[in-house]
Coordinates of C-alpha atoms in Angstrom, one line a residue:
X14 CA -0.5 16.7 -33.9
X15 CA 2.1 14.6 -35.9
X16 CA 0.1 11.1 -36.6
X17 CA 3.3 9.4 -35.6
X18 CA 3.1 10.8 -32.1
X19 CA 1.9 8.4 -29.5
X20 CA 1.0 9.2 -25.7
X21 CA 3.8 7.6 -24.2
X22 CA 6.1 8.9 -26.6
X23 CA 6.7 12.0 -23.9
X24 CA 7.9 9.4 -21.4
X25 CA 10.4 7.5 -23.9
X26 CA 12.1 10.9 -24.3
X27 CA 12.4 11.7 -20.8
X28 CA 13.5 8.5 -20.4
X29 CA 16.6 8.8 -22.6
X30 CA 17.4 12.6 -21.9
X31 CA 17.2 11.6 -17.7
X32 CA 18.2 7.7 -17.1
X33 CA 18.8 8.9 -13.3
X34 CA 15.9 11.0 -12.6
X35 CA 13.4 10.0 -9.9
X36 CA 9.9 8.9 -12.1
X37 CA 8.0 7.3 -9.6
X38 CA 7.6 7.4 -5.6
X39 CA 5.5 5.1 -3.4
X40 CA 5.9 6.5 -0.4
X41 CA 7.0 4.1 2.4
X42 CA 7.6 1.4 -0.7
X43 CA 10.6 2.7 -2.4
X44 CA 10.9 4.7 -6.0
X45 CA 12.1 3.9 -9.2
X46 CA 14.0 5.9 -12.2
X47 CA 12.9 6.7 -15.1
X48 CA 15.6 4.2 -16.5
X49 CA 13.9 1.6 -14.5
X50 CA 10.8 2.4 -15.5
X51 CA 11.4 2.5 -19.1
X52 CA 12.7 -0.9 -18.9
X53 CA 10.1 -2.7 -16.6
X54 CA 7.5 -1.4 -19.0
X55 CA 9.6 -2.7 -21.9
X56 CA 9.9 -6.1 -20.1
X57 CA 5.8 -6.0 -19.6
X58 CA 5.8 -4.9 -23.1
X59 CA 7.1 -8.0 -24.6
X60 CA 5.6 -10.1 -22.2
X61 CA 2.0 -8.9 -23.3
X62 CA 3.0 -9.6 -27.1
X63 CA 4.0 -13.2 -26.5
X64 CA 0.8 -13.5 -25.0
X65 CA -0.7 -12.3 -27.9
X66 CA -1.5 -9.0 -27.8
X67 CA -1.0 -6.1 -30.1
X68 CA -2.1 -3.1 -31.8
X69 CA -5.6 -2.5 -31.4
X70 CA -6.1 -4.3 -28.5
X71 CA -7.3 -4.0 -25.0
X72 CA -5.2 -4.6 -21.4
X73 CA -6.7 -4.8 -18.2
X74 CA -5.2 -3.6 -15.2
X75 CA -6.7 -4.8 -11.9
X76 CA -4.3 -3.0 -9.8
X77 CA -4.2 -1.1 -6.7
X78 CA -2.3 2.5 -7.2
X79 CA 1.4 1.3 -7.6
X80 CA 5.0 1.7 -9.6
X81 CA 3.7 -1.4 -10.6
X82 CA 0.5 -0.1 -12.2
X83 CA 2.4 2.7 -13.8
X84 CA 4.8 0.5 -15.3
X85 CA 1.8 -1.4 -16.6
X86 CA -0.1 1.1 -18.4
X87 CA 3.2 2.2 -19.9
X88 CA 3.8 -1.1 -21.3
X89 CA 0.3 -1.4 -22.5
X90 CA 0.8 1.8 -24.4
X91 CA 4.2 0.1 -25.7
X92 CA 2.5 -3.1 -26.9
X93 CA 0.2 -1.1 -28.9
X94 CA -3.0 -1.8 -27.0
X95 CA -5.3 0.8 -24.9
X96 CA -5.6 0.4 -21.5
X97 CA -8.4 -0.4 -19.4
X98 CA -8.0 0.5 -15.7
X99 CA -10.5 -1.0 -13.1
X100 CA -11.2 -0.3 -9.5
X101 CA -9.6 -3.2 -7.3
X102 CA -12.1 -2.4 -4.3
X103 CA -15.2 -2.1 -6.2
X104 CA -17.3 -5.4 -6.8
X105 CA -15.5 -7.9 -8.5
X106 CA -18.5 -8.4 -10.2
X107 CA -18.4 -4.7 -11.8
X108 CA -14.2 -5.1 -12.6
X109 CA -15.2 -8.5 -14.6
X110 CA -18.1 -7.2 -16.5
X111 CA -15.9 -4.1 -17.8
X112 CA -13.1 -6.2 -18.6
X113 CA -15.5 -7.8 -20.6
X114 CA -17.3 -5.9 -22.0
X115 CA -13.6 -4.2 -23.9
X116 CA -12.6 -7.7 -24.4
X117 CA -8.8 -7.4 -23.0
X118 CA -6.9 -9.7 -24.3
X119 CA -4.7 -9.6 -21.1
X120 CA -5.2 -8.4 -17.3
X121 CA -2.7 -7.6 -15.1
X122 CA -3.8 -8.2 -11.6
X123 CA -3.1 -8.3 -7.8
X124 CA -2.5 -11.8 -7.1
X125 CA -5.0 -11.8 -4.0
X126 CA -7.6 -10.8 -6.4
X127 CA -6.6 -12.8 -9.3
X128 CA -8.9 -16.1 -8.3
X129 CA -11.8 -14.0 -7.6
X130 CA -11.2 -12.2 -10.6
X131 CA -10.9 -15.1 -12.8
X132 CA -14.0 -16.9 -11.5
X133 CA -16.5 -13.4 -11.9
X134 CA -14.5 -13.4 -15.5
X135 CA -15.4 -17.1 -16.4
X136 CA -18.8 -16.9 -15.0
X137 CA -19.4 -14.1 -18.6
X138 CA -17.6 -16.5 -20.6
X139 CA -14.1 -14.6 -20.7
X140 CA -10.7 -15.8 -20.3
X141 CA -8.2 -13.5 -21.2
X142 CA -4.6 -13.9 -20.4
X143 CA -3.3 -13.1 -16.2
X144 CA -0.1 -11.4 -15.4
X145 CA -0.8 -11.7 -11.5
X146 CA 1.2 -9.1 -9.4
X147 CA 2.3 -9.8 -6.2
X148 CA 1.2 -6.4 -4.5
X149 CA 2.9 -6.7 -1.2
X150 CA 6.5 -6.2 -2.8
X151 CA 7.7 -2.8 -2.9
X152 CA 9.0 -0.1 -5.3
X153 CA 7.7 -2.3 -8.9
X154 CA 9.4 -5.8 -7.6
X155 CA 6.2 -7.6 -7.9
X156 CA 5.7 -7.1 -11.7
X157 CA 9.5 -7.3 -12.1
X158 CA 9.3 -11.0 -10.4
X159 CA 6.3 -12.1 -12.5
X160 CA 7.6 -11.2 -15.7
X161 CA 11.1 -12.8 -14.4
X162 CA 9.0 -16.1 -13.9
X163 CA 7.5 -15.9 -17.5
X164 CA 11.4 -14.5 -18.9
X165 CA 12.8 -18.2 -17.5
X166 CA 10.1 -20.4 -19.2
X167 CA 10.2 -18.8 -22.4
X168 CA 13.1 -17.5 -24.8
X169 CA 11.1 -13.9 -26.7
X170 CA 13.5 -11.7 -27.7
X171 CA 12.9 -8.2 -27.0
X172 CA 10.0 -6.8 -29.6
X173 CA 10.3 -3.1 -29.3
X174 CA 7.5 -0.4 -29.5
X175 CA 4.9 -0.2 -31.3
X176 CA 3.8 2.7 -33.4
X177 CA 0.1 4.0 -32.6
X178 CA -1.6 6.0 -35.1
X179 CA -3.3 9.5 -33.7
X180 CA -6.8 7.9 -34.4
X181 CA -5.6 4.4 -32.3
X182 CA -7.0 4.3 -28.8
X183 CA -5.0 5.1 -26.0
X184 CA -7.0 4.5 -23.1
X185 CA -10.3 3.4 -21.9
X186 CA -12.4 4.7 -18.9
X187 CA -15.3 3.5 -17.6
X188 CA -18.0 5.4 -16.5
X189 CA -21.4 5.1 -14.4
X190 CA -24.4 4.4 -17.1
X191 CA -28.0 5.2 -17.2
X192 CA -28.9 1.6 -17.4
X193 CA -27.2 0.2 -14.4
X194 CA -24.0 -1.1 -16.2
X195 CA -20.8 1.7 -16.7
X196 CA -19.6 2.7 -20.0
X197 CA -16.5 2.9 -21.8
X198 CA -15.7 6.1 -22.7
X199 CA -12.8 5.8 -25.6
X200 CA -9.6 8.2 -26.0
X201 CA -7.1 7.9 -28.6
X202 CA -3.5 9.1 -28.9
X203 CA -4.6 12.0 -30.6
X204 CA -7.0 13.0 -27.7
X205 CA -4.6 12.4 -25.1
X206 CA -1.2 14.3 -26.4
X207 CA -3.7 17.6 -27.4
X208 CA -4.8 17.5 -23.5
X209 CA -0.6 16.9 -22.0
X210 CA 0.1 19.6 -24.7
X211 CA -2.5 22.0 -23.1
X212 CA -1.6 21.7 -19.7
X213 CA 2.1 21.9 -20.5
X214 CA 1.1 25.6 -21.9
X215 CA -0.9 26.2 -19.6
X216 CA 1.0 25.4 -16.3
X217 CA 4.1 25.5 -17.6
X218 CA 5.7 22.1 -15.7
X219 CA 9.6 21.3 -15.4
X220 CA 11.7 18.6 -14.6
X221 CA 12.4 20.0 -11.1
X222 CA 8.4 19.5 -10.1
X223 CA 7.1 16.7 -8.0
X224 CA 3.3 15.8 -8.9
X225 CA 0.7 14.5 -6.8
X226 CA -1.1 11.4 -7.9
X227 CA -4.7 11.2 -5.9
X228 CA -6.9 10.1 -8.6
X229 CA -7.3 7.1 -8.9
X230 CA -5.9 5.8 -12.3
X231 CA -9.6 5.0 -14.0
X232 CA -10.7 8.8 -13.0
X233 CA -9.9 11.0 -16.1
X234 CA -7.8 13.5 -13.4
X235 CA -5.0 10.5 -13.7
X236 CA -4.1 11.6 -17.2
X237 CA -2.6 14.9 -16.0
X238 CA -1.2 13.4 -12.8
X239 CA 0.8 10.8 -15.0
X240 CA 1.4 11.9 -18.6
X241 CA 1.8 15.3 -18.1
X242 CA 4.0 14.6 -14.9
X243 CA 6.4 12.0 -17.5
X244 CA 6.3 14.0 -20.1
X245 CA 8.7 16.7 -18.4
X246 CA 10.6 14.2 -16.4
X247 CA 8.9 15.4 -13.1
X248 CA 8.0 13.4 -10.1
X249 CA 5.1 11.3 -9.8
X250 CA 4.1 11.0 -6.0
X251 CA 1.5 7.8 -5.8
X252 CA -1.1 8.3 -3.0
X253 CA -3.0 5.6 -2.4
X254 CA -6.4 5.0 -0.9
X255 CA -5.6 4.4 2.9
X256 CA -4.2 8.1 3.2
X257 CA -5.7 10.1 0.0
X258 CA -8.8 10.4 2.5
X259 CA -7.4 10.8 5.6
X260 CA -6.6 14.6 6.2
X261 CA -3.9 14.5 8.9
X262 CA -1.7 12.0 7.2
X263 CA -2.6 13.4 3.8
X264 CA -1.5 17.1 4.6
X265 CA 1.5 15.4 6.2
X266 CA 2.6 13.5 3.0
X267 CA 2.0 16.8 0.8
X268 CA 4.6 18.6 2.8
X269 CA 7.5 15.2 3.6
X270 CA 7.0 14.6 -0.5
X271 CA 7.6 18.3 -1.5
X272 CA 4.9 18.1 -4.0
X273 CA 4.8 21.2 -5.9
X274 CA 1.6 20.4 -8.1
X275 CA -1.7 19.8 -6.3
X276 CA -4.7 18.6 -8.4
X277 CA -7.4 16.3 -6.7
X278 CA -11.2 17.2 -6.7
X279 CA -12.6 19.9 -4.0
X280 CA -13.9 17.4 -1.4
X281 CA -10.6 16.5 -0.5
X282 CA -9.1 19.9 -0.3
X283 CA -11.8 21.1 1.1
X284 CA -11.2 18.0 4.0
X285 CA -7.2 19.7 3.9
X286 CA -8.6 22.6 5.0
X287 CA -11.3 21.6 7.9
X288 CA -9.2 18.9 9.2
X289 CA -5.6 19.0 7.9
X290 CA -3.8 21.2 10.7
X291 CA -2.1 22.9 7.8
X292 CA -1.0 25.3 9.9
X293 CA 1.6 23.7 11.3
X294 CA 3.7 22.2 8.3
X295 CA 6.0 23.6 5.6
X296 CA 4.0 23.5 1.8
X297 CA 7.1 25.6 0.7
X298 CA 7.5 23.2 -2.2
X299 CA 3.4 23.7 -3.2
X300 CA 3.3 26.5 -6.1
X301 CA 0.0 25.2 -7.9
X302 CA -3.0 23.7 -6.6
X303 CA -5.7 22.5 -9.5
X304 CA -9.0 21.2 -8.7
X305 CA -11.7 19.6 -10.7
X306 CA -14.6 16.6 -10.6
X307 CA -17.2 19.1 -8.6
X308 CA -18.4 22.6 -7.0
X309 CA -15.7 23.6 -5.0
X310 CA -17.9 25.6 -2.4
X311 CA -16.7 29.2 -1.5
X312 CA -16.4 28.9 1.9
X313 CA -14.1 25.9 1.8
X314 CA -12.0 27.5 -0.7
X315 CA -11.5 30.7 0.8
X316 CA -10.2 28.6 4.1
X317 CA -7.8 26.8 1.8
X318 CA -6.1 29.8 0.2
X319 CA -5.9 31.5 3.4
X320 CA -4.0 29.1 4.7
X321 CA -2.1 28.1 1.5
X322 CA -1.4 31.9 0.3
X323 CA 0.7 32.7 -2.5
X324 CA 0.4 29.9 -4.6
X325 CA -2.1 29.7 -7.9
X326 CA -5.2 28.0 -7.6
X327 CA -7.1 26.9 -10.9
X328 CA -11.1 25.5 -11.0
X329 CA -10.3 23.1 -13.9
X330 CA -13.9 21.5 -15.7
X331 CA -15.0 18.7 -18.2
X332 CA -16.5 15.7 -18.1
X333 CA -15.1 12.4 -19.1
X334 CA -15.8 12.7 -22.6
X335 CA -12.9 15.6 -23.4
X336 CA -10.9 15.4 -20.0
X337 CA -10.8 19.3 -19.0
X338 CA -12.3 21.8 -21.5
X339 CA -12.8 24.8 -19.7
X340 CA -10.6 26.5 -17.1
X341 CA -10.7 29.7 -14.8
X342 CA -7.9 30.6 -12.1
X343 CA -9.4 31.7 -9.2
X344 CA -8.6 36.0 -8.2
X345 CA -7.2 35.8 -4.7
X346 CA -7.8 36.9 -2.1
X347 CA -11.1 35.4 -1.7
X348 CA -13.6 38.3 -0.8
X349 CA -15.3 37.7 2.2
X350 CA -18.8 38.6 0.8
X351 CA -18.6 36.2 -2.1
X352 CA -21.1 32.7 -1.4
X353 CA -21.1 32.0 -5.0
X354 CA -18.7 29.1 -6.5
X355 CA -16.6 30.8 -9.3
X356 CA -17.3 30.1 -12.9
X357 CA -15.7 27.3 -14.9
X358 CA -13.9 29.9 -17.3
X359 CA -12.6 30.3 -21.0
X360 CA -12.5 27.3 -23.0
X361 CA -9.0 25.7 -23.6
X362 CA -6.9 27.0 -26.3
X363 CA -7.3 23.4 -28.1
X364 CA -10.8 23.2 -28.5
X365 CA -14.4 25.0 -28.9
X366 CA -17.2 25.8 -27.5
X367 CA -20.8 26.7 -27.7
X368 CA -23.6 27.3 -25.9
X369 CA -26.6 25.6 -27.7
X370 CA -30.5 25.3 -26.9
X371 CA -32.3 22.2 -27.1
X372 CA -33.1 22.3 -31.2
X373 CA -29.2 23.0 -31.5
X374 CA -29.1 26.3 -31.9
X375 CA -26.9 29.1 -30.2
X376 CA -28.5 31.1 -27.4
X377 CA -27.9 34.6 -26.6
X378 CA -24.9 35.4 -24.2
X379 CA -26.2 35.4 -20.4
X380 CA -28.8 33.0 -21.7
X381 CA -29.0 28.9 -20.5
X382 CA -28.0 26.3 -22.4
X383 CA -26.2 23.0 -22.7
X384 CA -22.4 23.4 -23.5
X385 CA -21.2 21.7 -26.9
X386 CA -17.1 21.0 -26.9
X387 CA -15.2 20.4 -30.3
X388 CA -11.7 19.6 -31.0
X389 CA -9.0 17.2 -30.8
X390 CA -9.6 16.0 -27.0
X391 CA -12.4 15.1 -27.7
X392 CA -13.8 11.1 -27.5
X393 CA -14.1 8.8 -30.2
X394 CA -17.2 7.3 -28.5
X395 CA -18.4 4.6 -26.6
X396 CA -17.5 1.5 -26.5
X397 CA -20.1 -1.1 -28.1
X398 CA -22.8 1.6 -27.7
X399 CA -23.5 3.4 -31.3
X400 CA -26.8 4.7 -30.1
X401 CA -25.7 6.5 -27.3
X402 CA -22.2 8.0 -29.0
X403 CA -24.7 9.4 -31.8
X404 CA -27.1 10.8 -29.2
X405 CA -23.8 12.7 -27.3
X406 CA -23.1 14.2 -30.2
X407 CA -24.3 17.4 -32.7
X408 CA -23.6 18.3 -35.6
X409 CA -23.7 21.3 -37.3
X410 CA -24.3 22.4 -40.9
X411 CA -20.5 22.5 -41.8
X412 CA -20.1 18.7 -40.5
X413 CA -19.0 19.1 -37.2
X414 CA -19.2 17.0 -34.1
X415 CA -20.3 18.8 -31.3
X416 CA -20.0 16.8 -27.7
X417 CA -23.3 18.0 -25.7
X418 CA -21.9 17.9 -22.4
X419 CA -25.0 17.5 -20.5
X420 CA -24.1 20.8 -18.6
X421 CA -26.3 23.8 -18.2
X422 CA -24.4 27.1 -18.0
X423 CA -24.2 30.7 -19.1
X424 CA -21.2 32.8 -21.4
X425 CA -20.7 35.8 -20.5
X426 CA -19.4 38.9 -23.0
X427 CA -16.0 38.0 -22.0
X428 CA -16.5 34.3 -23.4
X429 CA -16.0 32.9 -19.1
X430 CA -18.9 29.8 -18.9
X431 CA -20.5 29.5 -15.2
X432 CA -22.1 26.2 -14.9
X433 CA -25.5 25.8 -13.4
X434 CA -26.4 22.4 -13.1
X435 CA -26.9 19.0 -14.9
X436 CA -29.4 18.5 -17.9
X437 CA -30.0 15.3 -16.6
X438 CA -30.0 13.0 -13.4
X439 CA -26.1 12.8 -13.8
X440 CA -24.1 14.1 -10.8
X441 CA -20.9 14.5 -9.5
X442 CA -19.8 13.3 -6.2
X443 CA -16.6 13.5 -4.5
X444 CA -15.0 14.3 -8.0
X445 CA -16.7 11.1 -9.6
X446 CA -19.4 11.5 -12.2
X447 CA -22.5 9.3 -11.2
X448 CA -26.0 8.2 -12.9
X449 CA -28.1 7.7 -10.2
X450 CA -29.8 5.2 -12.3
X451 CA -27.0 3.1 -11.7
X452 CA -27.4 2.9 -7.5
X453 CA -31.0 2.7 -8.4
X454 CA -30.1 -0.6 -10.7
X455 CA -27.8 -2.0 -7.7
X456 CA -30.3 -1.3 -5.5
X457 CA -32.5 -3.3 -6.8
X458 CA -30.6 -6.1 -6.9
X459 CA -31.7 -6.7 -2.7
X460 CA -34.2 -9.4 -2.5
X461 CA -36.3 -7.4 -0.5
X462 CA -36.3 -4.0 -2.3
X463 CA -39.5 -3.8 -4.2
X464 CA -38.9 -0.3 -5.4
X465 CA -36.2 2.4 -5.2
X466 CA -35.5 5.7 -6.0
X467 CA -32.6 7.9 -5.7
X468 CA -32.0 11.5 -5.6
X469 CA -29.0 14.0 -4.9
X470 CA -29.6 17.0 -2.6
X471 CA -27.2 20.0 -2.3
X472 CA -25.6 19.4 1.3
X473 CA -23.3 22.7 2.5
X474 CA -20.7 20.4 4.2
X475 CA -20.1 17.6 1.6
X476 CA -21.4 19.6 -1.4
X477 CA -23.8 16.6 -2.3
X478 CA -25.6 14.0 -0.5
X479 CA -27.7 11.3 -1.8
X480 CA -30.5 9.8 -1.0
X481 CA -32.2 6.5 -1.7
X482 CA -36.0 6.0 -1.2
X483 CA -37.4 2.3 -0.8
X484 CA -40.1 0.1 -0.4
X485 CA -40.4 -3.4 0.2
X486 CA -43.3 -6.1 0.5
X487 CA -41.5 -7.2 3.1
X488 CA -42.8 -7.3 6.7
X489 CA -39.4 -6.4 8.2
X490 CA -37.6 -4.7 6.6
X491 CA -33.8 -4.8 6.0
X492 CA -32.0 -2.4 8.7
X493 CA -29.4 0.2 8.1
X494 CA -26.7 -2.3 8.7
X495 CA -28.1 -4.5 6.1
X496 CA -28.5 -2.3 3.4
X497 CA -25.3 -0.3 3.6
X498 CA -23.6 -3.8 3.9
X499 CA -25.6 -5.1 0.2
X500 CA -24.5 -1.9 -1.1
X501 CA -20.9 -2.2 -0.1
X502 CA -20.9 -5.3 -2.1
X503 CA -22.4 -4.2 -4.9
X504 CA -21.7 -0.5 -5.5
X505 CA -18.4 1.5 -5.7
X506 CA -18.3 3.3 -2.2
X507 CA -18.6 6.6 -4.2
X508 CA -22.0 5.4 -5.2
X509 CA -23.4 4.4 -1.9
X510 CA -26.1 6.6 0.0
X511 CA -26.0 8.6 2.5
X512 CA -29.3 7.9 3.5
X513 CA -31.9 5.7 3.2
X514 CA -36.1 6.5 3.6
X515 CA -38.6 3.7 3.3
X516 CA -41.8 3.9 2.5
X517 CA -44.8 1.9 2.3
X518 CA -44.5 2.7 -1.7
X519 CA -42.7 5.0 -3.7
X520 CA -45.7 8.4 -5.0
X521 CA -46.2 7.6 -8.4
X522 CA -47.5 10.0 -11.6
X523 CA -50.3 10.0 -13.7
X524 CA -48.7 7.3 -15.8
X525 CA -47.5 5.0 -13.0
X526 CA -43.6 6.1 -13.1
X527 CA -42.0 7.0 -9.9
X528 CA -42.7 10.7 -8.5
X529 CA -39.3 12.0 -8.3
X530 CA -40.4 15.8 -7.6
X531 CA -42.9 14.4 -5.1
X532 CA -40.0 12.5 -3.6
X533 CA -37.8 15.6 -3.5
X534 CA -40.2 17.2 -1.0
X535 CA -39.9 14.5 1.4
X536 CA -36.8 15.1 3.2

């Protein structure tokens, strides 16, 4: 990759070559050009260098799904800073602490949030600079009128782009950490364009394509949805939270919108297919569906691609760390026989792969081990935490940096990797990676909860279900309505159980830690 060549670069291009073109649609809130587009995010862009920010360094955005989050990562990118997007419905507590934790030197927020925010924010002794967004006005106005407000009180002229390096960071996401607190996972440019590259080779996207955007934009599947959407001057079709779950309206939207890219994780094409009457709409437009996050179970999958024949369905895999590393399209027609989720395939053409035992060395094809990725997708680390960035990597004898994946799989002679489970207590749930360490740590936090342990169990509806054990010294203990409330304010819905068990106290080993196999036999 050219050093010169930045992630947003793509989108500049298609900018210029398509003024006209449709870049962005918020259903029931309007749309906006990619001429538009290119501007707002200019407007944001010199908006965020009078306020001080530039290459280097870190922008918030405390956004719900919206042109006007688009707009804002764009201009970000622009200003020559990395953005850092945060879940508007989790905690306010967990948005402040990432924010941080990066140190932005802005945020651009909801203004219904922004109070809350800035009081969680000042209570960890950080005050960066608020852009606050009115969210209720459609189709990007609400950036477009806070930036207008700033525009009148000041005279900056217009600063233009910045120019990134390859090793500058594009782009951080957080993710759940063993310790209770999530962890910034750090992607440059370079990391970023070798990804949008690969998936333009691989699925061969035009201008004429209209995108679906389900994830949520700080989950890793957001990269494809938007960069490799902008980057061909496609369409980028914004689903938000009140309908990405809802099956009827969802399957509804897919065919109005004409999206003609699918990529979401299983569980909610699996939901499509149970509860989605897609029967009886027109997915004429739908030519690729791509999934990734989680097990796609057969069963589920075979229901799908009966009912959405003819189209190309791909199990994409990777965790955070290198975006999607391995790939495999799924051989239709399902057979009827098969109970066994296919495997997560041949590793992309822009990175490598090995299969490694726990000294480091290779194991024999057919044989376990943890999958190592190289190459230029992969992350630069995390952020603040040298420990754990040295302890995710290997290195070989020629000086190369191996990321151990935590994955347990098997190659076969044909070099296609089927993955068998996690190394450690990581999971993934509805298409989010989780430490159950971290529900553990919130649990905790209750003033009643003496003790708590948390385990995931393969369930065949949902794929995964998770369960936390308790105790308490307590005399009456909290009820179900308690506890699910305390965990709605302090955990990501994602992250919240599906049941809970209390016990008098949790079975303990020989050295006085928490029993988890003895717990496993509980249920």
């Amino acid at each position: 990759m050219r050093a010169s060549t930045c992630l947003h670069d793509a989108f500049i291009v298609s900018a210029q070559q398509s003024p006209q073109a449709v870049a962005v649609v918020e259903p029931g809130q309007g749309s906006i050009s990619y001429g538009q587009l290119d501007a707002l995010s200019d407007r944001l862009r010199d908006r965020l260098t009078e306020l001080g920010v530039s290459r280097g360094d870190r922008v918030g955005i405390y956004l719900r799904k919206s042109i006007a989050s688009v707009a804002t990562l764009l201009g970000a990118l622009k200003a020559g800073a990395a953005y850092v997007p945060v879940d508007p419905g989790a905690p306010v507590a967990r948005g402040a602490y990432i924010l941080h934790n990066c140190a932005v030197k802005a945020v651009v927020v909801e203004a219904e949030l922004a109070d809350k925010l800035a009081a969680a924010l000042a209570d960890l002794g950080a005050a960066p600079a608020v852009i606050a967004v009115d969210g209720s006005l459609p189709g990007g106005a609400g950036l477009g009128a806070a930036l207008a407000a700033a525009e009148q009180s000041t005279s900056a002229a217009r600063v233009g782009s910045v120019r990134s390096d390859a090793d500058d960071l594009a782009y951080i996401l957080y993710t759940s950490g063993s310790t209770g607190k999530p962890k910034g996972v750090m992607l440059s440019h370079e990391d970023a364009v070798s990804f949008v590259d690969w998936c333009s080779e691989s699925f061969s996207p035009t201008a004429a394509d209209r995108f679906s955007s389900h994830a949520p934009f700080h989950f890793d599947l957001s990269i494809l949805d938007i960069h490799v959407c902008l980057k061909h001057g496609a369409t980028l079709v914004l689903i938000g939270e009140d309908i990405g779950k809802d099956a009827p309206r969802l399957a509804q939207l897919i065919a109005d919108e004409r999206i003609s890219i699918w990529y979401s994780a299983p569980s909610i094409l699996a939901l499509l297919a149970q509860f989605g009457s897609l029967a009886s709409h027109d997915y004429g437009a739908l030519r690729q569906v791509l999934f990734a996050g989680e097990v796609f179970p057969v069963k589920h999958l075979r229901a799908l691609s009966e009912l959405w024949p003819g189209r190309r369905y791909y199990n994409l895999y990777g965790p955070t760390e290198t975006n999607v590393c391995t790939w495999h399209e799924v051989p239709l027609p399902v057979p009827a026989e098969r109970n066994t989720p296919y495997p997560i395939g041949q590793v992309c053409s822009h990175l490598r792969a090995r299969v490694l035992d726990e000294s480091g060395a290779p194991v024999a094809h057919g044989s376990e081990g943890e999958l190592c990725i190289a190459g230029p997708a992969v992350m630069r680390g995390y952020w603040a935490l040298p420990e754990q960035t040295s302890k995710g990597f290997f290195t070989d004898r020629e000086g190369n940096a191996w990321y151990r994946t935590g994955d347990i799989v098997t190659e076969a002679d044909d070099a296609c990797y089927t993955y068998l489970g996690r190394r450690d207590r990581m999971v993934k749930r509805r298409g989010y990676r989780v430490e159950l360490g971290e529900i553990e740590a919130g649990l905790y936090r209750h003033a009643k909860v003496k003790e708590a342990a948390v385990l995931a169990f393969a369930d065949e509806q949902a794929g995964l279900s998770i369960t936390a054990f308790l105790s308490s010294d307590e005399a009456k203990r909290p009820s179900l309505i308690e506890i699910k409330r305390f965990c709605a304010e302090n955990l990501p819905l994602y992250m919240i159980p599906d049941k809970f068990i209390w016990l008098d106290s949790l079975p303990k080993t020989s050295t006085d830690k928490i029993d988890y196999q003895r717990l496993k036999e509980l249920p």
